[in-house]
Tab-separated table of C-alpha atoms and ligand atoms in Angstrom:
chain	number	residue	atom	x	y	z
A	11	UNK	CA	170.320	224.486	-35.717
A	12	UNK	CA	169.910	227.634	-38.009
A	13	UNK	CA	167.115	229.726	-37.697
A	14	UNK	CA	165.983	229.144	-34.226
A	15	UNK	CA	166.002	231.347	-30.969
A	16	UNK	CA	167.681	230.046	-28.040
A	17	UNK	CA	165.241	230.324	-24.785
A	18	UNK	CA	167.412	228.868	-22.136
A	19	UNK	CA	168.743	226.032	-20.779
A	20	UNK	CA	167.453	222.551	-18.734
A	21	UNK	CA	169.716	220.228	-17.244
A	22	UNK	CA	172.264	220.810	-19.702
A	23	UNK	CA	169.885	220.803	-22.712
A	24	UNK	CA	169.169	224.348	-24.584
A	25	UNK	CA	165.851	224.301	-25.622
A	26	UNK	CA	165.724	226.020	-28.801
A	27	UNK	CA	162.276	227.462	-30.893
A	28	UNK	CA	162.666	227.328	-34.324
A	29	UNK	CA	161.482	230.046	-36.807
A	30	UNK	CA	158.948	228.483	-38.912
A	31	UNK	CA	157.330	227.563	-34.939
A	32	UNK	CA	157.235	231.159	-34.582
A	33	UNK	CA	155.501	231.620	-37.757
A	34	UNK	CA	153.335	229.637	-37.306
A	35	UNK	CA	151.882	230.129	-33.872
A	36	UNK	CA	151.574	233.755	-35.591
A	37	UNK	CA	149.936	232.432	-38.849
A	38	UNK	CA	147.449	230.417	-36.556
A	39	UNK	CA	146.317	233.390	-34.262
A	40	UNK	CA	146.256	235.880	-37.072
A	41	UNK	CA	143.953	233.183	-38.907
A	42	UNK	CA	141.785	233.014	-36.112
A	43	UNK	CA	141.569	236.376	-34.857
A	44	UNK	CA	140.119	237.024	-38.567
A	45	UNK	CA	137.582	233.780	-37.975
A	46	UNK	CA	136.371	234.633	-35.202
A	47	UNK	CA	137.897	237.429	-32.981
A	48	UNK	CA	140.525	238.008	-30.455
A	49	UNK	CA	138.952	235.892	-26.973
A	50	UNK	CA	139.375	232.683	-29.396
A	51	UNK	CA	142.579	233.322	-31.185
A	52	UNK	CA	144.182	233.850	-27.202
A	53	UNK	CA	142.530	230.976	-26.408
A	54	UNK	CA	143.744	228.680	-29.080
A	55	UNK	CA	147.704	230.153	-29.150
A	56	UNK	CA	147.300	229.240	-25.324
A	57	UNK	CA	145.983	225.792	-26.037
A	58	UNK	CA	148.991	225.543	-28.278
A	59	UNK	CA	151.810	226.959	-26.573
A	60	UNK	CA	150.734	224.735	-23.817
A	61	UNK	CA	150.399	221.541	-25.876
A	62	UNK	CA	153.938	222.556	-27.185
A	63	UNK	CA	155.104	222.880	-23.661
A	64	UNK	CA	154.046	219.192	-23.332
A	65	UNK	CA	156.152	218.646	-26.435
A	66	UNK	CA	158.916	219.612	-24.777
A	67	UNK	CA	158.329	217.668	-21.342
A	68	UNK	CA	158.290	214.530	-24.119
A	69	UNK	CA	161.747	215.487	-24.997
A	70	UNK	CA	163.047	215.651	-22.072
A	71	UNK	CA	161.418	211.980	-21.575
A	72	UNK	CA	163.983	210.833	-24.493
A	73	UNK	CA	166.681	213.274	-22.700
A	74	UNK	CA	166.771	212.355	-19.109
A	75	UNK	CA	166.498	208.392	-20.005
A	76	UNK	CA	169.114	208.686	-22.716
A	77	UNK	CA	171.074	210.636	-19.909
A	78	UNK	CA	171.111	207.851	-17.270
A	79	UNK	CA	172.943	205.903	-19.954
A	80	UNK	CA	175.271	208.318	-20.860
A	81	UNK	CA	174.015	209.930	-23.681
A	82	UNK	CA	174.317	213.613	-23.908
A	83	UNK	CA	172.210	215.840	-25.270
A	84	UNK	CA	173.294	219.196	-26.731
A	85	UNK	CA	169.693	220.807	-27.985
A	86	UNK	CA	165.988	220.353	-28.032
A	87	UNK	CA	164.461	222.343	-31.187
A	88	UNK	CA	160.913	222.494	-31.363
A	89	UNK	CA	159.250	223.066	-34.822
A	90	UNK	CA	155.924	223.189	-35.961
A	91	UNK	CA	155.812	219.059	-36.635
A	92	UNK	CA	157.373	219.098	-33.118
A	93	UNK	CA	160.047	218.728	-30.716
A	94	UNK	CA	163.666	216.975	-31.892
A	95	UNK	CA	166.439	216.449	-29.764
A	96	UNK	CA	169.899	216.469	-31.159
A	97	UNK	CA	171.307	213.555	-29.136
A	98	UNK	CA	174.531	212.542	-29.000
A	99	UNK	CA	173.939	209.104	-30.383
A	100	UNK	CA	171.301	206.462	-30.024
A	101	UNK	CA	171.848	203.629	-27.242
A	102	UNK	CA	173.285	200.761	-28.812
A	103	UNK	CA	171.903	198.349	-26.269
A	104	UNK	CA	168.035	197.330	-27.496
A	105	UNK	CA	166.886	197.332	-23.686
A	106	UNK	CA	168.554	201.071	-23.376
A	107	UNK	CA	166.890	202.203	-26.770
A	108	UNK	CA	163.596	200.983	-25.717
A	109	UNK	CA	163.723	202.763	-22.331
A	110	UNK	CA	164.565	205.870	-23.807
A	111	UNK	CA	162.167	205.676	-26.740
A	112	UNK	CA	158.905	204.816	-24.737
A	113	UNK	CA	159.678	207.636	-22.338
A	114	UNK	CA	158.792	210.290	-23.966
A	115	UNK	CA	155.256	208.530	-24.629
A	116	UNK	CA	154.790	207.847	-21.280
A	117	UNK	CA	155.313	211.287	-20.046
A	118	UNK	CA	152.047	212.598	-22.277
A	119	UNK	CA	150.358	209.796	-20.523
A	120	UNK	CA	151.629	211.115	-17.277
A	121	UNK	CA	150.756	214.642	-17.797
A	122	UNK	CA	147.312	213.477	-19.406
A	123	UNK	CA	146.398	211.112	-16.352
A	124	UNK	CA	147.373	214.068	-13.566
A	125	UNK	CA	145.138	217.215	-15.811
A	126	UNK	CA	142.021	214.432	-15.319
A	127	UNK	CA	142.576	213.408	-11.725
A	128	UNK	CA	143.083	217.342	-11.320
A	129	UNK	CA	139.779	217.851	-12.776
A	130	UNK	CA	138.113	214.992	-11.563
A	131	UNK	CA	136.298	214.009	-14.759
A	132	UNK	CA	137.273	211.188	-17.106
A	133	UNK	CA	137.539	211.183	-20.542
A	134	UNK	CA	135.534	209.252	-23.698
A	135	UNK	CA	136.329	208.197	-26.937
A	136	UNK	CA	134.093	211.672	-27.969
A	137	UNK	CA	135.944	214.004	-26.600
A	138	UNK	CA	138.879	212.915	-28.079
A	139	UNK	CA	137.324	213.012	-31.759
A	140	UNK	CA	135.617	216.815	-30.489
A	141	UNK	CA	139.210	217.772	-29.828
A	142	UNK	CA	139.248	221.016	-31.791
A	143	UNK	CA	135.652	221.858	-30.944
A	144	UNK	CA	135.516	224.808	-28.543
A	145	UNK	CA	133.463	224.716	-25.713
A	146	UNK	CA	135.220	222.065	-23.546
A	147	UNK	CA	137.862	223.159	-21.270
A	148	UNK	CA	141.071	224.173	-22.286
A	149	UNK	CA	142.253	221.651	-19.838
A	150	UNK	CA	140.297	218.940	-20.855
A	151	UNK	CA	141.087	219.498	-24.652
A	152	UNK	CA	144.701	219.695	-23.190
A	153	UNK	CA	144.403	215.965	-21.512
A	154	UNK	CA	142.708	214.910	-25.048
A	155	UNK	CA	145.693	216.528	-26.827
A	156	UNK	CA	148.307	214.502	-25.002
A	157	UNK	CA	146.814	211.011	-25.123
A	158	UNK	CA	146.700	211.766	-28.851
A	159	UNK	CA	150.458	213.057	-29.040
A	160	UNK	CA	151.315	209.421	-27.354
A	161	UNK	CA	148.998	207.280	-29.662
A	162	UNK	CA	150.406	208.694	-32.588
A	163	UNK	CA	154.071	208.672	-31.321
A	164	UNK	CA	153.468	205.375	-30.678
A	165	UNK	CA	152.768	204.291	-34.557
A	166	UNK	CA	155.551	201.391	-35.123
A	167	UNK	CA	157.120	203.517	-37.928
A	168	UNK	CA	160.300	205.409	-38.035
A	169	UNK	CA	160.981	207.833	-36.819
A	170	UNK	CA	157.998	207.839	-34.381
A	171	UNK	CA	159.342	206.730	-31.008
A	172	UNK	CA	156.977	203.296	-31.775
A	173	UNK	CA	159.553	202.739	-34.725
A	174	UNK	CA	162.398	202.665	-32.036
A	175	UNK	CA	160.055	200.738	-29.567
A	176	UNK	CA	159.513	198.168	-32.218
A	177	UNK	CA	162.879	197.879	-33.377
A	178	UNK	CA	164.607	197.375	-29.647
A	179	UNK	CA	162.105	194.882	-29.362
A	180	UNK	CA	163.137	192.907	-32.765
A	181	UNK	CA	166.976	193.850	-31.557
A	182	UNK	CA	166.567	191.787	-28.603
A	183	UNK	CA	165.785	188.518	-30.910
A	184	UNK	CA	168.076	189.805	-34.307
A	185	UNK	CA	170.975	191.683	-35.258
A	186	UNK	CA	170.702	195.480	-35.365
A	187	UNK	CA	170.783	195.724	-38.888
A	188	UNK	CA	168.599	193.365	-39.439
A	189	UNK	CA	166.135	194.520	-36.762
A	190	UNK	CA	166.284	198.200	-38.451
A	191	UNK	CA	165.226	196.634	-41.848
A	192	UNK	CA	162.506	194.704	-40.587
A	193	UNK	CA	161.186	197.536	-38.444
A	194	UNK	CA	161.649	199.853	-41.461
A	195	UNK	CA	159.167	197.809	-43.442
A	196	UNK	CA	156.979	197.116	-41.231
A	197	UNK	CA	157.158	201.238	-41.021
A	198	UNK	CA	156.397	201.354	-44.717
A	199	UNK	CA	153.984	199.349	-44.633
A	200	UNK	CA	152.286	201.371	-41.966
A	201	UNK	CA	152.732	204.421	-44.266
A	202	UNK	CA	150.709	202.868	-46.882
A	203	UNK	CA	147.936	202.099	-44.901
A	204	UNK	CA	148.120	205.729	-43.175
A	205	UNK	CA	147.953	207.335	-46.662
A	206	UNK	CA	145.139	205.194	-47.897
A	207	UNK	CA	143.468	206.259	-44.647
A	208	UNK	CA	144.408	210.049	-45.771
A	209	UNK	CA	142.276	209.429	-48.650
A	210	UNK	CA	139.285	208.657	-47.136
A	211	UNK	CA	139.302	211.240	-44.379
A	212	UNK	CA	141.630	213.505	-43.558
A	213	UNK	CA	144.324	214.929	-46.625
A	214	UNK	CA	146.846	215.541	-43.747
A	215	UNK	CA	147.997	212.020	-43.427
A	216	UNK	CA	148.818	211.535	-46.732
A	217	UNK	CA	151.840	213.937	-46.118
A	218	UNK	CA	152.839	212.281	-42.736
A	219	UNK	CA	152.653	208.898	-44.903
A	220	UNK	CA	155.058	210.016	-47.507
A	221	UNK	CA	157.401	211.279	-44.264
A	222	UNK	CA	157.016	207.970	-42.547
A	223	UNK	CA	157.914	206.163	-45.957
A	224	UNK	CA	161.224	208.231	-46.631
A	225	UNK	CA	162.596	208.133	-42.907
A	226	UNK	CA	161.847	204.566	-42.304
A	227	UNK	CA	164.053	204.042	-45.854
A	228	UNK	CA	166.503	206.709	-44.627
A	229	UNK	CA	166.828	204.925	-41.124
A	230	UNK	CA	167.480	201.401	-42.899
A	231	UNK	CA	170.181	202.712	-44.916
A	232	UNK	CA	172.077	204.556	-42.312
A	233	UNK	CA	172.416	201.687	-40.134
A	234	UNK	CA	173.291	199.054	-43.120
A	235	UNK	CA	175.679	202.002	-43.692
A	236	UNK	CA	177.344	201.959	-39.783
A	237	UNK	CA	176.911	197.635	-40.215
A	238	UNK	CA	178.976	198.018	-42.910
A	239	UNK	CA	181.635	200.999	-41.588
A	240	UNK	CA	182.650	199.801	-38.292
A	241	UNK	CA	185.122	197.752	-39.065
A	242	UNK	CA	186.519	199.677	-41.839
A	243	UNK	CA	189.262	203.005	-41.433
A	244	UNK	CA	189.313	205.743	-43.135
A	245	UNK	CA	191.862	204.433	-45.221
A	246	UNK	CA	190.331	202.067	-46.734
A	247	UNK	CA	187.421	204.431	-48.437
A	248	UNK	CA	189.186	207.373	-48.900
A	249	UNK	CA	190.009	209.070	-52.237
A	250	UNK	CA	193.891	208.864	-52.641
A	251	UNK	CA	194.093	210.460	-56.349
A	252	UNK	CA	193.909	214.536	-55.914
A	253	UNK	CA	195.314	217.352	-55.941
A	254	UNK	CA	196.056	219.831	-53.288
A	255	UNK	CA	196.441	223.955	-53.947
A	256	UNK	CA	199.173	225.717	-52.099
A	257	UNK	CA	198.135	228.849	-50.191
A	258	UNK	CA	199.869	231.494	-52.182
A	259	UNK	CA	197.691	230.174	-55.648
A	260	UNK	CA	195.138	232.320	-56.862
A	261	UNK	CA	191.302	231.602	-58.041
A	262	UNK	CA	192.994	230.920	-61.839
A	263	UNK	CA	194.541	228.160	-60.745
A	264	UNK	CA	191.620	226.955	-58.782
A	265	UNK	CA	189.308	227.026	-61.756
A	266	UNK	CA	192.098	225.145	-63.718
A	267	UNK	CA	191.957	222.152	-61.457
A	268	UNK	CA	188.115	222.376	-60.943
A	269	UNK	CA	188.620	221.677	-65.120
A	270	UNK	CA	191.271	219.181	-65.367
A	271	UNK	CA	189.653	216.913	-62.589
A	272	UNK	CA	186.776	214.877	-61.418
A	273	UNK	CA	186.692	217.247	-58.277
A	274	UNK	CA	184.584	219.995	-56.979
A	275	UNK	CA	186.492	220.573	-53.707
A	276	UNK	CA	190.121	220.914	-52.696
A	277	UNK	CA	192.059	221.240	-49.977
A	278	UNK	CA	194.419	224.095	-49.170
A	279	UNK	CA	197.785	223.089	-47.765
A	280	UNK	CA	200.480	225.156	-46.378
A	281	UNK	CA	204.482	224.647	-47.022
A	282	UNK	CA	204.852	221.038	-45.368
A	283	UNK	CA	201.505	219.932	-46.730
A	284	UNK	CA	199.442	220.047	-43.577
A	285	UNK	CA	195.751	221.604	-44.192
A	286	UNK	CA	195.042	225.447	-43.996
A	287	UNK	CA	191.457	225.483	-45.553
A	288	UNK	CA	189.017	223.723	-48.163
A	289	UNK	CA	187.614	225.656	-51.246
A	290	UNK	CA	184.742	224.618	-52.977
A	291	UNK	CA	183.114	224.799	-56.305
A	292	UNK	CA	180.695	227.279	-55.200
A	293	UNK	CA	183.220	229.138	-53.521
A	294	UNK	CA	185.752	228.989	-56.867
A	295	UNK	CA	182.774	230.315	-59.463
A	296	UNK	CA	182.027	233.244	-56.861
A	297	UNK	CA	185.076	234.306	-56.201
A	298	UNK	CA	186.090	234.418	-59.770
A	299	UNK	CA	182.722	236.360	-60.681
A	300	UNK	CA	183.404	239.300	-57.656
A	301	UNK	CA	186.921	239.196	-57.579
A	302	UNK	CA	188.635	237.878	-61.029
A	303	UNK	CA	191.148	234.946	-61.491
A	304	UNK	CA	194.238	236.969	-59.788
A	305	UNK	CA	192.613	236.970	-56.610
A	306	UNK	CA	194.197	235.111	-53.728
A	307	UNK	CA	192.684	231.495	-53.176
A	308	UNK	CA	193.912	232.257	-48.863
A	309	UNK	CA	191.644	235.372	-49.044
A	310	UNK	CA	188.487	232.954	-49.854
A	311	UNK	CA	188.737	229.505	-48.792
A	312	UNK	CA	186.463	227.703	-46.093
A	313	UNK	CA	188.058	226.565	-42.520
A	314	UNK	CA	189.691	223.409	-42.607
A	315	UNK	CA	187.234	222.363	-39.772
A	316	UNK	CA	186.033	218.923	-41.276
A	317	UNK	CA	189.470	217.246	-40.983
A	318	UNK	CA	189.801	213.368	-40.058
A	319	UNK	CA	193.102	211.119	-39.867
A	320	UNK	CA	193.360	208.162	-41.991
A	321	UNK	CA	193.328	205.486	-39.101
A	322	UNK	CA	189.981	206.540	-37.898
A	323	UNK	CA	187.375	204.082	-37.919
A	324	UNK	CA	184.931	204.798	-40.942
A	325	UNK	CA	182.054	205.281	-38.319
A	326	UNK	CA	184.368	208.102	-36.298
A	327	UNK	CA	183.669	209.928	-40.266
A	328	UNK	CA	180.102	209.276	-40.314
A	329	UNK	CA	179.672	211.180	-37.343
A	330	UNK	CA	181.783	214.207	-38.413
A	331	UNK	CA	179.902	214.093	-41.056
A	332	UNK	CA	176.710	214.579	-38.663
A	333	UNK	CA	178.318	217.542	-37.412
A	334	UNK	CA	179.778	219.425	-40.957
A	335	UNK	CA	178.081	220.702	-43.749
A	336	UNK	CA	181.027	220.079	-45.393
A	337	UNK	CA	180.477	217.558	-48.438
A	338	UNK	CA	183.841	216.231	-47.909
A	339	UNK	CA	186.221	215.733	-45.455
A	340	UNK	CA	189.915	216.524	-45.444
A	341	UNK	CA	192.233	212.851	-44.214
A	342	UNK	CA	195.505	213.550	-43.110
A	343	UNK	CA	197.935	211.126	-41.366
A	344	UNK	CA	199.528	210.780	-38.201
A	345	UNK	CA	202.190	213.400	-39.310
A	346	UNK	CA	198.812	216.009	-39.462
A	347	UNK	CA	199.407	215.744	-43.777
A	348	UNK	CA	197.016	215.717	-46.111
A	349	UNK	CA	196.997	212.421	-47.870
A	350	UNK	CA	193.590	212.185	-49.529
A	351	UNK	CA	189.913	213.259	-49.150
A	352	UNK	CA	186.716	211.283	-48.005
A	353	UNK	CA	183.139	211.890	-49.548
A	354	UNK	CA	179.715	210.897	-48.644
A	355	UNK	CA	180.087	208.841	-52.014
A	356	UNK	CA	183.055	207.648	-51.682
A	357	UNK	CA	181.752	205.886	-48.498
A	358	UNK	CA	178.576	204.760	-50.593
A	359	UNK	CA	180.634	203.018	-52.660
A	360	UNK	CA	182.356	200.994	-50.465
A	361	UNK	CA	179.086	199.885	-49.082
A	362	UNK	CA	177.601	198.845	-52.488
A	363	UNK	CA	180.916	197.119	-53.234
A	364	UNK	CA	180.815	195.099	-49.475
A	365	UNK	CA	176.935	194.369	-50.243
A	366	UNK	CA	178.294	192.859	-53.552
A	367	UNK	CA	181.163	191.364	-53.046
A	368	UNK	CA	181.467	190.896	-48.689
A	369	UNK	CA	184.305	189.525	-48.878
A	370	UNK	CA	186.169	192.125	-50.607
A	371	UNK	CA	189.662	193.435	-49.494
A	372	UNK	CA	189.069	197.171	-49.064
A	373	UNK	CA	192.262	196.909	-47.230
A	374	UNK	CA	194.013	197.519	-50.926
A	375	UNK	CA	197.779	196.797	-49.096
A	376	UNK	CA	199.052	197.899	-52.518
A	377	UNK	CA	197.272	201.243	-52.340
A	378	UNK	CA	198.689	201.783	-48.510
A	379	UNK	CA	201.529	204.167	-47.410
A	380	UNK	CA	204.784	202.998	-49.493
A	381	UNK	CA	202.690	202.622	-52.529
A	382	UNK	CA	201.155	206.165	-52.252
A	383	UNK	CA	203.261	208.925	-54.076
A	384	UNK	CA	202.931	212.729	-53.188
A	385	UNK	CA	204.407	215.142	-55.543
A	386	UNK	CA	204.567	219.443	-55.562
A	387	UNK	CA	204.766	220.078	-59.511
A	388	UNK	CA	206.651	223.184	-60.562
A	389	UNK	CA	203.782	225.969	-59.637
A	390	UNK	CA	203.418	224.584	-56.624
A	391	UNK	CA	200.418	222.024	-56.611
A	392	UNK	CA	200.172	219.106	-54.874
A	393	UNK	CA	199.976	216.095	-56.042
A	394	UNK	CA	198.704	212.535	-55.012
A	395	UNK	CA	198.132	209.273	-56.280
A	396	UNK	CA	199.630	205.752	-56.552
A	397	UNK	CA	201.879	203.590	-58.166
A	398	UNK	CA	200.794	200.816	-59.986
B	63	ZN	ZN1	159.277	211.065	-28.760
């Protein structure tokens, strides 16, 4: 993640502190040291660093479960809305999922139950509304603070850890897919009733309602998305019609391609047509602004990092496309040649088609190896496409 500090590693897991956290916790104690001095701006950057410890003892709930199954998990970042862990995938199995999703809950329960046996008080409905009040102990507004973290993570919405709950529990009775859409509305419908509650009281869940709404909508489509991938290559969605640039070309010949076709990013390929790089729009217009159209296209392009071979399964792409910023990816066959390029669209399109038509051969046989045709025109450009 960009923009984050790197404080040292659990288990495995870096735990990373974003910027804007860093900001913030400033923002807050300068705000308060203005209000009302510097005893009760230490006070409440200690509440919150520890509350934002706790965050990070909830992560590590998701981590450690998810770990038991298998599931690595790279980084923990923690930003101001909160801790997210970048894991390596979600468990597929609904009992797994639900294991891993409700422990991170239960830990804020845990740590919330052992501050009020350690203080030997119990806690009311009161002091959980006087939460910000000072006056009660930082302790006890930390207990408070944690029962709250699990109530609201426990909201049956996306992508609160109830969403997940909810939808291992639906998974165990439906398909996946199916399951994901039905928790997603429910989510929605959740949001609505959150923002109309923002309305009345406090302006704060309005915003959380409008997040709810898009990642419960954003959660639905990226599984119909995987439904509809895994049983597809990377073949069958791939763009077959464009044109490579050879590494001795220059920007000119870039920005004559970026206006004779449809695309906005090539690949670079060396002498037997295997990728060197990628160039970009972006990349074209700049370099043509500092440098003029003579200047070497090598000297400029982007690592050919985002590279995937046409056999692939279409769901191997979707999660190199978790890991690239790169809009598309480079396919090259078994011989390591380019032979086309896959976009985010191009895989959108394929799933509109399938919810269409689901019967539809994407399989194109006629489109397939013998039927492709690769061609190097006089100055040097590549060439693909197919015969009709
Ligand atoms: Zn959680």
């Amino acid at each position: 993640m960009r923009w984050s500090i790197n404080l040292g590693s659990i288990a495995g897991t870096s735990v990373r502190i974003h910027l804007t956290f860093v900001l913030f916790l400033l923002w807050i104690g300068v705000s308060q040291y203005r209000l009302e001095g510097a005893a009760a701006a230490w006070d409440t950057l200690a509440f919150i660093s520890l509350l934002f410890f706790c965050v990070v003892l909830h992560e590590f709930g998701h981590i450690l479960m998810a770990r038991r199954f298998g599931i690595k998990t790279s980084d923990v970042t923690l930003f101001p809305i909160g801790g997210i862990a970048n894991m390596a995938r979600i468990p597929e199995k609904p009992s797994q999922e639900l294991l891993v999703a409700i422990a991170g809950p239960t830990v804020n329960l845990a740590i919330a139950a052992g501050l009020l046996v350690a203080l030997g008080s119990t806690i009311t409905a009161e002091d959980l509304v006087q939460l910000d009040i000072a006056g009660s102990s930082l302790v006890m507004r930390l207990a408070a603070a944690n029962l709250i973290l699990m109530g609201f993570n426990l909201i049956p919405a996306f992508p609160m850890d109830g969403g997940r709950v909810l939808r291992a529990l639906l998974a165990m009775r439906m398909r996946y897919t199916d399951a994901t859409r039905t928790a997603a509305t429910i989510g929605q419908g959740f949001a609505f009733i959150l923002g109309f509650l923002g309305f009345i009281s406090n302006p704060v869940l309005i915003f959380i309602a409008i997040f709810i709404y898009i990642a419960a909508g954003a959660e639905a489509d990226a599984v119909s998305i995987r439904d509809i991938a895994h049983d597809l290559t990377v073949e069958d969605a791939m763009i077959t019609s464009i044109v490579a640039i050879p590494e001795n070309a220059r920007i000119g010949d870039a920005v004559e391609h970026l206006l004779n076709t449809a695309m906005t990013d090539f690949p670079v390929v060396d002498q037997s047509g295997r990728p060197s790089g990628i160039v970009t729009r972006g990349a074209i217009v700049a370099a043509l602004k500092e440098h003029g159209e003579t200047f070497p296209v090598i000297n400029m392009m982007g690592a050919a990092d985002a590279v995937i071979r046409e056999k692939h399964n279409l769901s191997k792409a979707l999660d190199v496309f978790g890991t690239t910023l790169s809009p598309v990816l480079i396919v090259t066959n078994d011989a390591g040649e380019v032979t086309g390029l896959l976009s985010r669209a191009a895989i959108n399109d394929v799933a509109m088609i399938r919810s269409l038509r689901p019967n539809w051969d994407f399989h194109h046989h006629t489109l397939r190896d013998n039927h492709r045709t690769r061609a190097v025109t006089p100055d040097g450009i590549w060439q693909f496409g197919q015969r009709r």
